[in-house]
C-alpha positions as a LaTeX table, in Angstrom:
\begin{tabular}{lrrr}
\hline
Residue & $x$ (\AA) & $y$ (\AA) & $z$ (\AA) \\
\hline
Met1 & $-16.12$ & $-18.54$ & 9.98 \\
Lys2 & $-17.31$ & $-17.24$ & 6.61 \\
Ser3 & $-14.99$ & $-15.29$ & 4.34 \\
Lys4 & $-16.17$ & $-11.86$ & 3.33 \\
Val5 & $-15.46$ & $-10.08$ & 0.07 \\
Ser6 & $-16.10$ & $-6.50$ & $-0.92$ \\
Ile7 & $-15.78$ & $-5.01$ & $-4.38$ \\
Val8 & $-15.86$ & $-1.24$ & $-4.59$ \\
Glu9 & $-15.51$ & 0.60 & $-7.89$ \\
Cys10 & $-12.88$ & 3.31 & $-8.15$ \\
Asp11 & $-12.52$ & 5.09 & $-11.47$ \\
Ser12 & $-9.20$ & 6.89 & $-10.96$ \\
Tyr13 & $-5.94$ & 7.02 & $-9.05$ \\
Asp14 & $-7.02$ & 10.18 & $-7.26$ \\
Leu15 & $-5.79$ & 9.67 & $-3.69$ \\
Glu16 & $-9.03$ & 10.69 & $-2.02$ \\
Lys17 & $-11.13$ & 8.42 & $-4.27$ \\
Val18 & $-8.79$ & 5.47 & $-3.73$ \\
Tyr19 & $-8.74$ & 6.11 & 0.03 \\
Lys20 & $-12.54$ & 6.22 & 0.22 \\
Ser21 & $-12.89$ & 3.06 & $-1.89$ \\
Ile22 & $-10.44$ & 1.06 & 0.22 \\
Lys23 & $-11.98$ & 2.37 & 3.44 \\
Lys24 & $-15.48$ & 1.42 & 2.22 \\
Ser25 & $-14.29$ & $-2.05$ & 1.28 \\
Leu26 & $-12.80$ & $-2.57$ & 4.74 \\
Asp27 & $-16.00$ & $-1.26$ & 6.35 \\
Asp28 & $-18.11$ & $-3.56$ & 4.13 \\
Ile29 & $-16.35$ & $-6.65$ & 5.48 \\
Gly30 & $-16.34$ & $-5.36$ & 9.06 \\
Phe31 & $-12.54$ & $-5.28$ & 9.29 \\
Lys32 & $-11.23$ & $-3.95$ & 12.60 \\
Phe33 & $-7.67$ & $-2.86$ & 13.26 \\
Lys34 & $-5.82$ & $-3.65$ & 16.46 \\
Glu35 & $-4.12$ & $-0.44$ & 17.57 \\
Gly36 & $-0.34$ & $-0.74$ & 17.53 \\
Ser37 & $-0.33$ & $-3.68$ & 15.11 \\
Asn38 & 2.73 & $-4.30$ & 12.99 \\
Val39 & 1.61 & $-4.38$ & 9.37 \\
Leu40 & 3.62 & $-5.42$ & 6.32 \\
Ile41 & 2.59 & $-4.07$ & 2.94 \\
Lys42 & 4.04 & $-5.97$ & $-0.04$ \\
Pro43 & 3.19 & $-3.80$ & $-3.03$ \\
Asn44 & 4.25 & $-6.10$ & $-5.90$ \\
Val45 & 7.05 & $-3.97$ & $-7.35$ \\
Leu46 & 8.30 & $-6.33$ & $-10.04$ \\
Ser47 & 10.96 & $-4.06$ & $-11.50$ \\
Ala48 & 12.11 & $-0.45$ & $-11.72$ \\
Asn49 & 9.15 & 1.03 & $-13.60$ \\
Lys50 & 7.27 & 4.27 & $-13.14$ \\
Pro51 & 3.57 & 3.98 & $-12.24$ \\
Asp52 & 2.40 & 4.98 & $-15.73$ \\
Lys53 & 3.84 & 1.72 & $-17.11$ \\
His54 & 1.28 & $-0.28$ & $-15.05$ \\
Val55 & 3.82 & $-2.96$ & $-14.16$ \\
Thr56 & 3.78 & $-2.33$ & $-10.41$ \\
Thr57 & 1.17 & $-1.47$ & $-7.82$ \\
Asn58 & 0.36 & 2.21 & $-8.19$ \\
Pro59 & 1.87 & 4.21 & $-5.30$ \\
Val60 & $-1.50$ & 5.88 & $-4.72$ \\
Ile61 & $-2.84$ & 2.51 & $-3.54$ \\
Val62 & 0.04 & 2.16 & $-1.08$ \\
Asp63 & $-0.44$ & 5.80 & 0.00 \\
Ala64 & $-4.14$ & 5.25 & 0.75 \\
Val65 & $-3.49$ & 2.02 & 2.65 \\
Cys66 & $-0.74$ & 3.72 & 4.70 \\
Lys67 & $-3.11$ & 6.58 & 5.50 \\
Ile68 & $-5.71$ & 4.13 & 6.81 \\
Leu69 & $-3.08$ & 2.24 & 8.82 \\
Lys70 & $-1.77$ & 5.46 & 10.37 \\
Glu71 & $-5.30$ & 6.47 & 11.34 \\
Asn72 & $-5.45$ & 3.17 & 13.20 \\
Lys73 & $-2.05$ & 3.71 & 14.85 \\
Cys74 & $-0.40$ & 0.76 & 13.13 \\
Asn75 & 3.35 & 0.35 & 12.62 \\
Ile76 & 3.95 & 0.13 & 8.88 \\
Thr77 & 6.65 & $-1.73$ & 7.00 \\
Ile78 & 6.74 & $-1.87$ & 3.22 \\
Gly79 & 8.65 & $-4.94$ & 2.08 \\
Glu80 & 9.51 & $-6.26$ & $-1.34$ \\
Ser81 & 11.94 & $-8.35$ & $-3.35$ \\
Ser82 & 11.76 & $-7.27$ & $-6.96$ \\
Gly83 & 12.86 & $-9.27$ & $-9.94$ \\
Ser84 & 15.45 & $-6.59$ & $-10.71$ \\
Phe85 & 17.79 & $-7.60$ & $-7.86$ \\
Asn86 & 17.93 & $-3.93$ & $-6.89$ \\
Thr87 & 14.75 & $-3.61$ & $-4.91$ \\
Ser88 & 15.73 & $-0.27$ & $-3.35$ \\
Asn89 & 15.99 & 1.28 & $-6.80$ \\
Ala90 & 12.78 & $-0.39$ & $-7.99$ \\
Leu91 & 10.90 & 0.99 & $-4.96$ \\
Lys92 & 12.28 & 4.47 & $-5.64$ \\
Val93 & 11.41 & 4.45 & $-9.37$ \\
Ala94 & 7.91 & 3.09 & $-8.63$ \\
Gly95 & 7.26 & 5.96 & $-6.19$ \\
Ile96 & 7.00 & 3.74 & $-3.11$ \\
Thr97 & 10.06 & 5.19 & $-1.33$ \\
Asp98 & 8.42 & 8.64 & $-1.25$ \\
Ile99 & 5.21 & 7.14 & 0.13 \\
Ala100 & 7.16 & 5.35 & 2.88 \\
Lys101 & 8.84 & 8.63 & 3.85 \\
Lys102 & 5.51 & 10.47 & 3.79 \\
His103 & 4.01 & 8.03 & 6.28 \\
Gly104 & 7.09 & 7.19 & 8.35 \\
Ala105 & 6.98 & 3.57 & 7.17 \\
Lys106 & 10.03 & 1.31 & 7.20 \\
Leu107 & 11.29 & 0.00 & 3.86 \\
Lys108 & 12.57 & $-3.60$ & 3.79 \\
Pro109 & 14.16 & $-4.96$ & 0.63 \\
Phe110 & 13.76 & $-8.68$ & 1.37 \\
Glu111 & 17.02 & $-9.70$ & $-0.27$ \\
Ser112 & 18.92 & $-7.71$ & 2.36 \\
Ser113 & 16.92 & $-8.70$ & 5.45 \\
\hline
\end{tabular}
């Protein structure tokens, strides 16, 4: 089986632009979702920093991925273990907690699970 790669330019963190870019990339590689799949998103939240510090994955990326997963009826868990030893706070400061609530995703700080 050959690996497939897609690179799609996205010039902003506008949710609709990010969503369309990620969706196009998945379409480019022919990715298919299995309805009802359990999916873990690990967003790389290194510490309690707001998105404008560019230390963590921007919450718009997580938002767009969650939107795509919901469209495909997947069960979403967002899991992380930050370097701050207070992952719950890091997820909140980074804006990921709000995204999880928006999409009904479970949050799993790995150090407590």
